[in-house]
Short mmCIF file of C-alpha atoms in Angstrom, two decimals:
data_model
loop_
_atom_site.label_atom_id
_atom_site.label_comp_id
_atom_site.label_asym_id
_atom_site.label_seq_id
_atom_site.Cartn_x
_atom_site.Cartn_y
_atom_site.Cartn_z
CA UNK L 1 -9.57 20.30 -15.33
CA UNK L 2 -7.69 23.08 -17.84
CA UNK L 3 -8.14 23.11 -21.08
CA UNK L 4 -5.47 20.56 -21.61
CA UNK L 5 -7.54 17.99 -20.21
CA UNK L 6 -4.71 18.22 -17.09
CA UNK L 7 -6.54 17.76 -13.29
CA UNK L 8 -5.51 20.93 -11.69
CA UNK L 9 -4.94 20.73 -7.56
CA UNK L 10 -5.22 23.86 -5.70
CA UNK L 11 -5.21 24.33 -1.93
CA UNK L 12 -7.48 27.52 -0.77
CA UNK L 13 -6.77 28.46 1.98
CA UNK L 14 -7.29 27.55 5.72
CA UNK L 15 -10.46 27.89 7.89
CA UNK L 16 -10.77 28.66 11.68
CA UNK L 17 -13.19 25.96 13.21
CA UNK L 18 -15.12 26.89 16.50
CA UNK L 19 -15.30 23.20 17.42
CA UNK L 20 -15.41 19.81 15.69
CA UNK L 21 -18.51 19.16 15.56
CA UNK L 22 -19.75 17.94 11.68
CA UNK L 23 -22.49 20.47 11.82
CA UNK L 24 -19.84 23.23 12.37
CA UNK L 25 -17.40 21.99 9.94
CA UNK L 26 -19.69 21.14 7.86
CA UNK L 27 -21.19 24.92 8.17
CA UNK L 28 -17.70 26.10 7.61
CA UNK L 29 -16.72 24.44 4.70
CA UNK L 30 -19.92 25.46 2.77
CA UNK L 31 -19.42 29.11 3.54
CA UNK L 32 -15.85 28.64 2.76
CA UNK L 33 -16.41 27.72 -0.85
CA UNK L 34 -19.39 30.20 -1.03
CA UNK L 35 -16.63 33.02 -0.61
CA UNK L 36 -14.11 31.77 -2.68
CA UNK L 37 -17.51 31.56 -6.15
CA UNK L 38 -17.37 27.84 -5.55
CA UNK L 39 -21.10 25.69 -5.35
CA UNK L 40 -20.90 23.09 -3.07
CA UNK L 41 -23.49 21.95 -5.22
CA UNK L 42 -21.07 21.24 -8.24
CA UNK L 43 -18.91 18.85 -5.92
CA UNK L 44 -18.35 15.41 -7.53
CA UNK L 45 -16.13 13.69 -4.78
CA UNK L 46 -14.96 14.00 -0.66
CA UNK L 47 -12.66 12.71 1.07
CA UNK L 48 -11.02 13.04 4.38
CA UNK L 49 -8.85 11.16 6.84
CA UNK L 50 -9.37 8.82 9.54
CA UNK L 51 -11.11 10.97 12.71
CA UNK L 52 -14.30 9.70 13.55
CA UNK L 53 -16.48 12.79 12.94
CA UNK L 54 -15.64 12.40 9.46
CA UNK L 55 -16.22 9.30 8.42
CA UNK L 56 -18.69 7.15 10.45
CA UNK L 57 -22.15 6.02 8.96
CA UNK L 58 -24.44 8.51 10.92
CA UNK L 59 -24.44 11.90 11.13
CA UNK L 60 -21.13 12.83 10.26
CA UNK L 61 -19.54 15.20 7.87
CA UNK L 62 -19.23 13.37 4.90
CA UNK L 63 -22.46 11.71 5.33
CA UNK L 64 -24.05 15.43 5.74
CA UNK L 65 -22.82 16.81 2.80
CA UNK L 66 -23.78 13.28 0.77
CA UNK L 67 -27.43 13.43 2.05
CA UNK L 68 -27.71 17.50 0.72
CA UNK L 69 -25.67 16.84 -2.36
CA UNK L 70 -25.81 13.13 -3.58
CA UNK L 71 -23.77 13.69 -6.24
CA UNK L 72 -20.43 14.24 -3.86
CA UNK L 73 -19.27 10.39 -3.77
CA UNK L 74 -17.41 9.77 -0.66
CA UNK L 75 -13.80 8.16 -1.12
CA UNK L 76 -11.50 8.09 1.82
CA UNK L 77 -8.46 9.50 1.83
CA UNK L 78 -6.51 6.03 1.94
CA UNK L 79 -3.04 7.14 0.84
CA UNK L 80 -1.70 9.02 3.78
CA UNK L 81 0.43 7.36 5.58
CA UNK L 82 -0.95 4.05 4.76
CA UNK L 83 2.05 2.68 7.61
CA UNK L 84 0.67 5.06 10.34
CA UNK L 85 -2.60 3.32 9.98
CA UNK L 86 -1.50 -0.20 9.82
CA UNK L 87 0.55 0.66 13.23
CA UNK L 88 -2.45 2.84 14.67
CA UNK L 89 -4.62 -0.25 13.84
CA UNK L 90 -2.78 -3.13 14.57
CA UNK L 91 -2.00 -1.27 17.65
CA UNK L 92 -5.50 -1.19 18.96
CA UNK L 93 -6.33 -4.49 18.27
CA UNK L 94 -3.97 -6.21 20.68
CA UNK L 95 -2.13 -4.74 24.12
CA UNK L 96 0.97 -6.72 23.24
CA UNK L 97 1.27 -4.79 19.79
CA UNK L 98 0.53 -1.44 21.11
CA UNK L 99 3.40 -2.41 23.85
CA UNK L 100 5.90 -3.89 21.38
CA UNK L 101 5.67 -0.46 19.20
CA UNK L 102 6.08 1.41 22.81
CA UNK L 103 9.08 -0.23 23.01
CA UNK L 104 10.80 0.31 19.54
CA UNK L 105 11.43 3.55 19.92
CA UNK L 106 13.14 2.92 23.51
CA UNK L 107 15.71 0.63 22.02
CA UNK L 108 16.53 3.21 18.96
CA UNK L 109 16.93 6.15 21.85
CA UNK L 110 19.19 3.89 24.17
CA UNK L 111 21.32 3.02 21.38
CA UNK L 112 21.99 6.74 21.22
CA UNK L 113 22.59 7.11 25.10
CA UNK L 114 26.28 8.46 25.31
CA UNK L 115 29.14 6.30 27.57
CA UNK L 116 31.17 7.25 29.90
CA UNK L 117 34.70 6.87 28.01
CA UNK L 118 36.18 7.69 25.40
CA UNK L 119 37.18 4.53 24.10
CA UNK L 120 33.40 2.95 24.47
CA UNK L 121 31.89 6.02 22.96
CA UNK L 122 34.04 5.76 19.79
CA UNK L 123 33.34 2.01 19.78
CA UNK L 124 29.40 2.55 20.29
CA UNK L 125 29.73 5.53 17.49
CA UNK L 126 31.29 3.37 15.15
CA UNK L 127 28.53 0.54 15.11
CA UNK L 128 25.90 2.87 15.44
CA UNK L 129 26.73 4.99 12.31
CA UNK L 130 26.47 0.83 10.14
CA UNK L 131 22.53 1.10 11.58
CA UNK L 132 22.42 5.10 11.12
CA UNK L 133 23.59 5.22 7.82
CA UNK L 134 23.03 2.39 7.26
CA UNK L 135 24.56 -0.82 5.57
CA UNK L 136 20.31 -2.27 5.93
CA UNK L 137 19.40 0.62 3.85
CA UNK L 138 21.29 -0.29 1.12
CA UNK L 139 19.26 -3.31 0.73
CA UNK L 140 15.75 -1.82 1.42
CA UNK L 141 14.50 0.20 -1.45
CA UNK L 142 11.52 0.74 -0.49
CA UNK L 143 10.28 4.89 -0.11
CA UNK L 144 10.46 6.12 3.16
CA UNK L 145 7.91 8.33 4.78
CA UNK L 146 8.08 10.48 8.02
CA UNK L 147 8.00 8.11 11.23
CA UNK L 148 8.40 7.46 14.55
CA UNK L 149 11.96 7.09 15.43
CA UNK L 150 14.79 8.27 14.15
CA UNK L 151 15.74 5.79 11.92
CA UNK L 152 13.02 6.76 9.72
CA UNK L 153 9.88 5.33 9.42
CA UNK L 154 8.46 1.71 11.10
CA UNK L 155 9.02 -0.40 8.46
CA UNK L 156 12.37 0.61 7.98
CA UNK L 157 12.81 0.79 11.35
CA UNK L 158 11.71 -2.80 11.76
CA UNK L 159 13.87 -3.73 8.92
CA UNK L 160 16.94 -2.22 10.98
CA UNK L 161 16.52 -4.04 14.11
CA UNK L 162 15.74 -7.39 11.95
CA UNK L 163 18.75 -7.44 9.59
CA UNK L 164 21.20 -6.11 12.29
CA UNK L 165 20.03 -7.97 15.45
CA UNK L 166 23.37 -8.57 16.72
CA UNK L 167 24.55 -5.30 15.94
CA UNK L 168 21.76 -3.00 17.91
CA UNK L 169 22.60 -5.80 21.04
CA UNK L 170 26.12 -4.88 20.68
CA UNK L 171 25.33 -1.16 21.05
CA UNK L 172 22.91 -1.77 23.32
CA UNK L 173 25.37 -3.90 25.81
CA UNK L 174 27.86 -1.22 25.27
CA UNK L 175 25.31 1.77 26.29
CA UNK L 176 24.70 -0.56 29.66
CA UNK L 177 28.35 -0.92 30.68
CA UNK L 178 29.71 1.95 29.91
CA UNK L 179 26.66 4.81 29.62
CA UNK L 180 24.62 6.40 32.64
CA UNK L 181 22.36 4.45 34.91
CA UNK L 182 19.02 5.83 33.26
CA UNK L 183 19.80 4.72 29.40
CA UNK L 184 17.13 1.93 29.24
CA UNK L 185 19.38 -0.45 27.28
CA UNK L 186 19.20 -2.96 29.87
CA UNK L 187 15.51 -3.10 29.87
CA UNK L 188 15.72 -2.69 25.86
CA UNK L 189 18.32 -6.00 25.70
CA UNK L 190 15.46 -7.76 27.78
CA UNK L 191 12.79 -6.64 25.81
CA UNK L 192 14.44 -7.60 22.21
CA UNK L 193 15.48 -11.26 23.65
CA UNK L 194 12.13 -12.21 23.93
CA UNK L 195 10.05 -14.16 22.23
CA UNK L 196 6.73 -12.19 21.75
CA UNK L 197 9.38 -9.49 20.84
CA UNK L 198 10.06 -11.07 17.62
CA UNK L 199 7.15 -12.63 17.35
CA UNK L 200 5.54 -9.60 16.31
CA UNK L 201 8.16 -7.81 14.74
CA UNK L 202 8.11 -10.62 12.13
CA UNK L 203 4.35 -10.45 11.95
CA UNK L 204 4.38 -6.93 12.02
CA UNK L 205 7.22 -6.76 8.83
CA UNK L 206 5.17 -9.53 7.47
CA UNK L 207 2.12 -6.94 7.20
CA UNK L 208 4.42 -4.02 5.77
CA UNK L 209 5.44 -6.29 3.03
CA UNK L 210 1.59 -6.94 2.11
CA UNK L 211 0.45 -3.02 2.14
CA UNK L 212 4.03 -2.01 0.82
CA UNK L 213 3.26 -1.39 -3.03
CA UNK L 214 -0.22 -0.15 -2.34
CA UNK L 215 1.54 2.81 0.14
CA UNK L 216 4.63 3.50 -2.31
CA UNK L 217 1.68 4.18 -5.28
CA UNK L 218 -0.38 6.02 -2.97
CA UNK L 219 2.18 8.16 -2.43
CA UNK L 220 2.89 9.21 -5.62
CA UNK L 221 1.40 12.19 -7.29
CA UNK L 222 0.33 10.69 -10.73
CA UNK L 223 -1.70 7.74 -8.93
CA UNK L 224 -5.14 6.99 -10.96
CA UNK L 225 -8.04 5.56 -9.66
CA UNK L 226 -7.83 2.01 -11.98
CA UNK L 227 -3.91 1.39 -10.31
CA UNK L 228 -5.63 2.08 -7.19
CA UNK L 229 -8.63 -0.35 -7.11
CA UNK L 230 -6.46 -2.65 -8.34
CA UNK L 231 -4.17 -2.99 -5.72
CA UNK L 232 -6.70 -2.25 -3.32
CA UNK L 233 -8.08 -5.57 -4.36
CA UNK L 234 -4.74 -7.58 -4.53
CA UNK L 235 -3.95 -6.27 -0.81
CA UNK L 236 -7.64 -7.63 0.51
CA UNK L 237 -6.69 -11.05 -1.27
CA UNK L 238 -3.31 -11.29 0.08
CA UNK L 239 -4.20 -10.26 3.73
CA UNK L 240 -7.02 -12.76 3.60
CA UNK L 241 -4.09 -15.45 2.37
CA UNK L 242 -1.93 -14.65 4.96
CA UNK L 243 -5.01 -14.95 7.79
CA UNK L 244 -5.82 -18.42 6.25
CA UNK L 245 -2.70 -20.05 5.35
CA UNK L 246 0.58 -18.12 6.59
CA UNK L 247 0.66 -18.64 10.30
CA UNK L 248 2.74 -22.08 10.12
CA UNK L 249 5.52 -20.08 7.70
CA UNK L 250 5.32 -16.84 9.98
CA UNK L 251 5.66 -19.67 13.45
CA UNK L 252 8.88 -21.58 11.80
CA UNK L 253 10.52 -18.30 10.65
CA UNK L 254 10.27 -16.93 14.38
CA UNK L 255 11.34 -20.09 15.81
CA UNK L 256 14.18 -20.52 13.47
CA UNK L 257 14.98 -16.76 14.50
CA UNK L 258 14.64 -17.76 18.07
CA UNK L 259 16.72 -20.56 18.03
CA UNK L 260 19.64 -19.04 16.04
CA UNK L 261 19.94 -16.27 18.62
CA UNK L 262 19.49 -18.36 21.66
CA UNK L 263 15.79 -17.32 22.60
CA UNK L 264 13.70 -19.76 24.64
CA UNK L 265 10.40 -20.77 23.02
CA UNK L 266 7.46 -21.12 24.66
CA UNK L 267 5.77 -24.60 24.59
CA UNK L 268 2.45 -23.39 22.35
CA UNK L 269 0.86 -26.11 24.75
CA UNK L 270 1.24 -24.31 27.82
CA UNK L 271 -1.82 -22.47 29.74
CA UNK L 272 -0.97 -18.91 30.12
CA UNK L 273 -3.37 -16.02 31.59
CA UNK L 274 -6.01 -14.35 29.22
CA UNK L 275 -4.94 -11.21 27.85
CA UNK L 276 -6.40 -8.62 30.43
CA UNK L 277 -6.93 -11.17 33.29
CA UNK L 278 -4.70 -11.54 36.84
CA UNK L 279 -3.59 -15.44 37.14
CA UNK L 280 -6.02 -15.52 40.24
CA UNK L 281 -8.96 -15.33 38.12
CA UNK L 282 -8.20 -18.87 36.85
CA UNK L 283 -9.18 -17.49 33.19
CA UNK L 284 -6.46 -18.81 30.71
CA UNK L 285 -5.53 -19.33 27.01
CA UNK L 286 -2.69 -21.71 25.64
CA UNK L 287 0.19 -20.11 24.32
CA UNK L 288 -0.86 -20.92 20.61
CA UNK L 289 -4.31 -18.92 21.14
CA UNK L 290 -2.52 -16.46 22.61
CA UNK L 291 -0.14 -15.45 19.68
CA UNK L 292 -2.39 -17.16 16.82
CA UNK L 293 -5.39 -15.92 17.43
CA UNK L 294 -5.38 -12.73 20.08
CA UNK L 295 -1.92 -11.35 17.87
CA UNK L 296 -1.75 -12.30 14.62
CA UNK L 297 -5.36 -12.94 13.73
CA UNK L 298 -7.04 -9.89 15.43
CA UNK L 299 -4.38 -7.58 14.03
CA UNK L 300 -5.15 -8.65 10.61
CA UNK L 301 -9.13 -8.61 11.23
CA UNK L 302 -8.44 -5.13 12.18
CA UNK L 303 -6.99 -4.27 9.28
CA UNK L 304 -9.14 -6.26 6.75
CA UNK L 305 -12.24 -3.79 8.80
CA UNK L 306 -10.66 -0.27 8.80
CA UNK L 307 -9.97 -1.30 4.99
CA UNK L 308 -13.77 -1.83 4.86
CA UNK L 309 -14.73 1.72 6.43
CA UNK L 310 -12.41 3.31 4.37
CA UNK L 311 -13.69 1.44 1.11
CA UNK L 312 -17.49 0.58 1.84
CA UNK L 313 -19.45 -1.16 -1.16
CA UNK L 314 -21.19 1.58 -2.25
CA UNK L 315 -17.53 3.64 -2.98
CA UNK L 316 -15.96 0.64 -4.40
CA UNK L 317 -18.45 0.18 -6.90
CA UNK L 318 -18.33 3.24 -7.65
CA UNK L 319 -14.34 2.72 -8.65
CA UNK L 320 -14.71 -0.27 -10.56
CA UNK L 321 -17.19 1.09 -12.95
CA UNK L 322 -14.80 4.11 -13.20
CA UNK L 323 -12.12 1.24 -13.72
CA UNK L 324 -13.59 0.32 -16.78
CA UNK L 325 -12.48 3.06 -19.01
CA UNK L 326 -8.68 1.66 -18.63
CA UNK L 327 -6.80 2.14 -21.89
CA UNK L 328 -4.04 0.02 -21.00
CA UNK L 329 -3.94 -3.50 -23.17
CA UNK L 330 -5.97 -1.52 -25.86
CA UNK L 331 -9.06 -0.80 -23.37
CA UNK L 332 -9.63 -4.74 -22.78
CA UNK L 333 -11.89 -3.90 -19.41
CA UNK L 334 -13.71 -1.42 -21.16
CA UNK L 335 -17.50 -2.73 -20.48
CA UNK L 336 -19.82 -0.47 -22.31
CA UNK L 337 -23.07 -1.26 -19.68
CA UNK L 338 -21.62 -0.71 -16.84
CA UNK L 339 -19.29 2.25 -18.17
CA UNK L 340 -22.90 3.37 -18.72
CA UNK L 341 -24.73 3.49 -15.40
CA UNK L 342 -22.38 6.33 -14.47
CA UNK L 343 -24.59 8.24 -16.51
CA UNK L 344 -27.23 7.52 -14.21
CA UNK L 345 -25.63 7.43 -11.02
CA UNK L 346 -24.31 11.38 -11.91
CA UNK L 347 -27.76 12.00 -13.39
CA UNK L 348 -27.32 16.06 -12.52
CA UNK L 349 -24.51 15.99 -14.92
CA UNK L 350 -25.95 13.85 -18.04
CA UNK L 351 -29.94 14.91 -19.01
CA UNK L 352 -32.57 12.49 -20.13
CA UNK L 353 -31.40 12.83 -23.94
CA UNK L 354 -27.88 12.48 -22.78
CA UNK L 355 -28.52 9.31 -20.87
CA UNK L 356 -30.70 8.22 -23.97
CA UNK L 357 -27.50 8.30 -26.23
CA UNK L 358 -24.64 7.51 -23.93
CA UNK L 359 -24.50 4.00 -25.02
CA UNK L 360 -24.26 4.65 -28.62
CA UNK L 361 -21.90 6.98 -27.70
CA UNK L 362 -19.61 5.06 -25.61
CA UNK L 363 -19.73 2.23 -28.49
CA UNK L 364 -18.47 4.65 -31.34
CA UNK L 365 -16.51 5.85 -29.17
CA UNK L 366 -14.43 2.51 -28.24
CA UNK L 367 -14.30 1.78 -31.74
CA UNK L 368 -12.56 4.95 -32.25
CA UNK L 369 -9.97 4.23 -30.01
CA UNK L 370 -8.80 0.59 -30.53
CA UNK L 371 -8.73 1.50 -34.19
CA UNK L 372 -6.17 4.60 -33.69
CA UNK L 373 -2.71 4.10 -33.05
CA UNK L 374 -2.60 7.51 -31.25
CA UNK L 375 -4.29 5.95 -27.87
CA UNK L 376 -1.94 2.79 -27.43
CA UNK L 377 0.35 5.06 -25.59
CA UNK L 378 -1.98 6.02 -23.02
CA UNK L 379 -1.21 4.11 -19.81
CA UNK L 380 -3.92 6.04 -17.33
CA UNK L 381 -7.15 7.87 -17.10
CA UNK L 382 -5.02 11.19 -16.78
CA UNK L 383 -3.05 10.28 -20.60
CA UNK L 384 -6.11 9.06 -21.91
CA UNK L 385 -8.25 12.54 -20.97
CA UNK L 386 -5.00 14.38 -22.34
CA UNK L 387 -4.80 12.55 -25.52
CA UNK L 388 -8.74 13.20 -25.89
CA UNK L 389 -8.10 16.59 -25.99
CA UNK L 390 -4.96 16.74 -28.01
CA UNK L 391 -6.91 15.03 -30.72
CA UNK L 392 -9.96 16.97 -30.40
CA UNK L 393 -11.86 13.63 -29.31
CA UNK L 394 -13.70 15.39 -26.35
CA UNK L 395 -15.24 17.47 -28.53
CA UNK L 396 -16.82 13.84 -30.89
CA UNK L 397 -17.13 12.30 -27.72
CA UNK L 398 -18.63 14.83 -25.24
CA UNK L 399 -20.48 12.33 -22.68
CA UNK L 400 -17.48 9.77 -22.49
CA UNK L 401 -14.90 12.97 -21.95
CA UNK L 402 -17.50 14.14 -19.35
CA UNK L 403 -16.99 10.76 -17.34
CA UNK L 404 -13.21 10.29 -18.06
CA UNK L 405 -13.57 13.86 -15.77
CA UNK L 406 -15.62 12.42 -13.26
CA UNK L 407 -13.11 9.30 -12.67
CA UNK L 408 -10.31 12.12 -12.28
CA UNK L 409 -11.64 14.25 -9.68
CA UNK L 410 -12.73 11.70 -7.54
CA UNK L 411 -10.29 12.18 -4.59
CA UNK L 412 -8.74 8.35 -4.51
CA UNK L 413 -5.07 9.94 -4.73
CA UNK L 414 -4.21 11.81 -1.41
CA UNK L 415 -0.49 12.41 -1.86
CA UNK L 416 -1.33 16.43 -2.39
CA UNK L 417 -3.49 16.55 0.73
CA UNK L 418 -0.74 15.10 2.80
CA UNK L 419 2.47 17.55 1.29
CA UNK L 420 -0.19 20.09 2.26
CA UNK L 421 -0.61 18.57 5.87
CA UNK L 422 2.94 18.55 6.30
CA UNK L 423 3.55 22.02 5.50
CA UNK L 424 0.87 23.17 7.41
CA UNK L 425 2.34 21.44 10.48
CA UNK L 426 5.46 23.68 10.24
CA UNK L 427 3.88 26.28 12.17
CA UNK L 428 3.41 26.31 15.95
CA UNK L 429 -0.44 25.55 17.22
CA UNK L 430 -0.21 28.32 19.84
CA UNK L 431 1.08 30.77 16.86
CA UNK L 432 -1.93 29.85 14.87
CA UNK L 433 -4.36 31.01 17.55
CA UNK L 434 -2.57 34.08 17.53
CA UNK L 435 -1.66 34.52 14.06
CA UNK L 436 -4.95 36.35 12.07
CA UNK L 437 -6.53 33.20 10.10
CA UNK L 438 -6.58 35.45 7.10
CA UNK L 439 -2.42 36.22 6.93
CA UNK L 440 -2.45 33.08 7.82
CA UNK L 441 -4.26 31.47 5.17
CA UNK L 442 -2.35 33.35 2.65
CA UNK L 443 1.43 32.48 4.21
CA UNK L 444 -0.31 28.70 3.69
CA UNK L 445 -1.18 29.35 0.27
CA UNK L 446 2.41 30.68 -0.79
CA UNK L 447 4.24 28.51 0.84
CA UNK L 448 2.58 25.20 -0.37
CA UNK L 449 1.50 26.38 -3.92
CA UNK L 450 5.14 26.85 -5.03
CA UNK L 451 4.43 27.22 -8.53
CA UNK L 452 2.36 30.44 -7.99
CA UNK L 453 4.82 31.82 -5.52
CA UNK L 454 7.61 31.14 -8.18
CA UNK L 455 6.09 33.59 -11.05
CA UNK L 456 5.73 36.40 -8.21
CA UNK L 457 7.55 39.29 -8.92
CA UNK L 458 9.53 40.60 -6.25
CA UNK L 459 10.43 43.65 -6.69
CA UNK L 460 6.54 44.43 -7.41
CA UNK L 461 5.87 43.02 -4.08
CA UNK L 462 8.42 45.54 -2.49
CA UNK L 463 6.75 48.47 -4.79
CA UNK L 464 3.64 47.19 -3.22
CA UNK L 465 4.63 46.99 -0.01
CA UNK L 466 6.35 50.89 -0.36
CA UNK L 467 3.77 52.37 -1.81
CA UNK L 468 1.54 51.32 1.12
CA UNK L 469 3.52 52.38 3.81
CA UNK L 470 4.46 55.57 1.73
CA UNK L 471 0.75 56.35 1.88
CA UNK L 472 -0.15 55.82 5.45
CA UNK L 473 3.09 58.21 6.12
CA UNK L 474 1.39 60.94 4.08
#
């Protein structure tokens, strides 16, 4: 943090791996920070994304560092992409959801299948530019992030195919009359009028809806860790609601759906194969099990569990007590006991004497701050540390600035890390094994920190530049 009591981001560099192995990246990312004056042993927070040597129980990266340096709580990185994950997840908890997102991007790419004449190409150009353009986006406001297809991302994509059914089956019918053999539309028409089709696009738009507000804050740059474990919590309740009680709302809407467009339902009754079994084995489910229980019940499960790896007990308590120190409403959570076991959980960073006084502290403190009008406008942890040290309060209240510090670095808000992802992604894998990691590294670091790059001086650079090659000349 500056002296301004801002949190300052910075991305480093980039580091050349061997192999993936958490002992090697591990190794790497302590040397790393040796060479750039940083102690590993000063770091108060980790976080990474989803791959498996990062974040499992045993042995793994995160856990390494933890067990050398307790003090470096592990928070996963939850934010990016929160609707890659829900696909990725949902995905692998059923073959029929992992098959229905398969399909989603064939139907967007045969609507875009060229015909054969003039007249049908102008016709299917017409209608496509509605879903392109498009009269459904005009009604969802949600944020879109980078996905698979090129109407933007799944949910939106979803969104598309829901609110304009008869539209993409127009194009669609149009691509298979009048467009080459190999367009898929025909197939795509088939897939879309069936009724495991919308089945789980409902469920699966159903799901966006509930994560929705959690990914748009997640996304943002100014997201603090209270707004965070507060929706975290909202989004565990309302998945568990929608497990218990919304499957007879989610059943009537697709029927309804179903019936309006003239799409047979299946009688829930009826005995149907088990998912992964041949009909000679004999092994079956009925229909309702099938699409209650194997669909929409083990894709939430699935969810409701990678929520739990990526949130564990131990790093959620560690957020609430953080969440304590919440100015809004004129610091109603504020809990001066709990607030207090920081202290002791952090103990490198607060002595004996300090953890001694920290409750006496933290009571003077909260006095302070109800009583002054200055602190009603703070809204976050961020405004609250700024308004500290705007009126010199961090210097009265040492300890409770010290922890307002903690609860900012702590790596809940990933949106940085992912800008930084996507720029890195610009260059070509096969150039990067090529490229020297340490021109490398600095192209990275000029191209994502922006605001550095921006006070550069040119025309120094080029003096630079000339004097060097003037040199080797002589």
């Amino acid at each position: 943090m500056d002296k301004r009591g801002k949190v300052i981001e910075r991305f480093l560099g980039l580091e050349r791996v061997e192999d993936t192995t958490p002992a090697t990246i591990k190794g790497n990312l302590v040397g790393f920070l040796v060479r750039h004056g940083l102690s590993i042993s000063r770091i108060r927070g980790q976080g990474y994304h989803g791959q498996s040597n990062m974040r499992e129980e045993f042995n793994n990266v995160q856990r390494q560092i933890r067990d050398e340096y307790p003090y470096a709580s592990y928070v996963h990185c939850f934010a990016c992409q929160l609707e890659k994950i829900l696909v990725s997840v949902s995905s692998s908890s059923s073959s029929a959801i992992s098959y229905f997102f398969y399909n989603v991007p064939i139907i967007v790419n045969a609507t875009s299948a060229p015909c054969m004449t003039k007249s049908a190409e102008k016709c299917r150009q017409g209608i496509l530019d509605k879903l392109d353009g498009g009269e459904v986006s005009k009604r969802d406001k949600r944020q879109k992030v980078p996905g698979e297809t090129k109407w933007g991302s799944h949910q939106t994509t979803l969104n598309r195919i829901d609110t304009m059914w008869d539209t993409v089956l127009e194009v669609l019918m149009i691509v298979h009359e009048h467009g080459c053999r190999d367009s898929r539309a025909s197939f795509s028409i088939e897939t879309m009028e069936s009724f495991e089709f919308v089945f789980i696009l409902k469920m699966m738009l159903k799901l966006f809806a509930t994560m929705n507000e959690l990914s748009l804050v997640l996304q943002r740059k100014d997201q603090d860790i209270i707004q965070a474990v507060g929706l975290l919590v909202d989004m565990n309740e309302r998945l568990q609601t929608l497990r218990n009680n919304g499957w007879v709302a989610l059943f009537e809407d697709v029927k309804s759906f179903c019936d309006a467009n003239g799409i047979l339902v299946p009688n829930m009754d009826e005995r149907i194969p088990s998912m992964g079994h041949s009909r000679l084995d004999g092994i079956t489910v009925s229909q309702l099990r099938y699409y209650r229980v194997q669909i929409f019940f083990a894709a939430i499960d699935s969810i409701v569990t990678e929520i739990g790896h990526r949130f564990n007990d131990g790093s959620m308590d560690l957020l609430l007590r953080f969440s304590y120190l919440d100015p809004r409403k004129n610091f109603s959570k504020f809990d001066v006991e709990k607030i207090s076991q920081l202290a002791d959980i952090y103990s490198e960073d607060f002595s004996e004497a300090d953890r001694a006084i920290i409750n006496d502290q933290l009571e003077a403190y909260i006095c302070y701050v109800r009583r002054n009008v200055e602190f009603t406008s703070c809204h976050d942890i961020a405004s609250l540390a700024a308004k500290m040290v705007e009126t010199k309060q961090h210097l009265d209240f040492p300890l409770v600035y010290r922890l307002i510090e903690l609860a900012l670095l702590l790596p809940v808000m990933t949106a940085s890390v992912e800008r930084i992802s996507s720029a890195a992604n610009i260059i070509p894998t096969d150039l990067c094994n090529e490229i020297p990691i340490d021109w490398l590294s600095d192209f990275a670091i000029y191209y994502i920190e922006e605001d550095i790059s921006k006070e550069l001086d040119a025309e120094r650079i080029l003096e630079r530049f000339q004097s060097i090659v003037t040199g080797r000349m002589q």
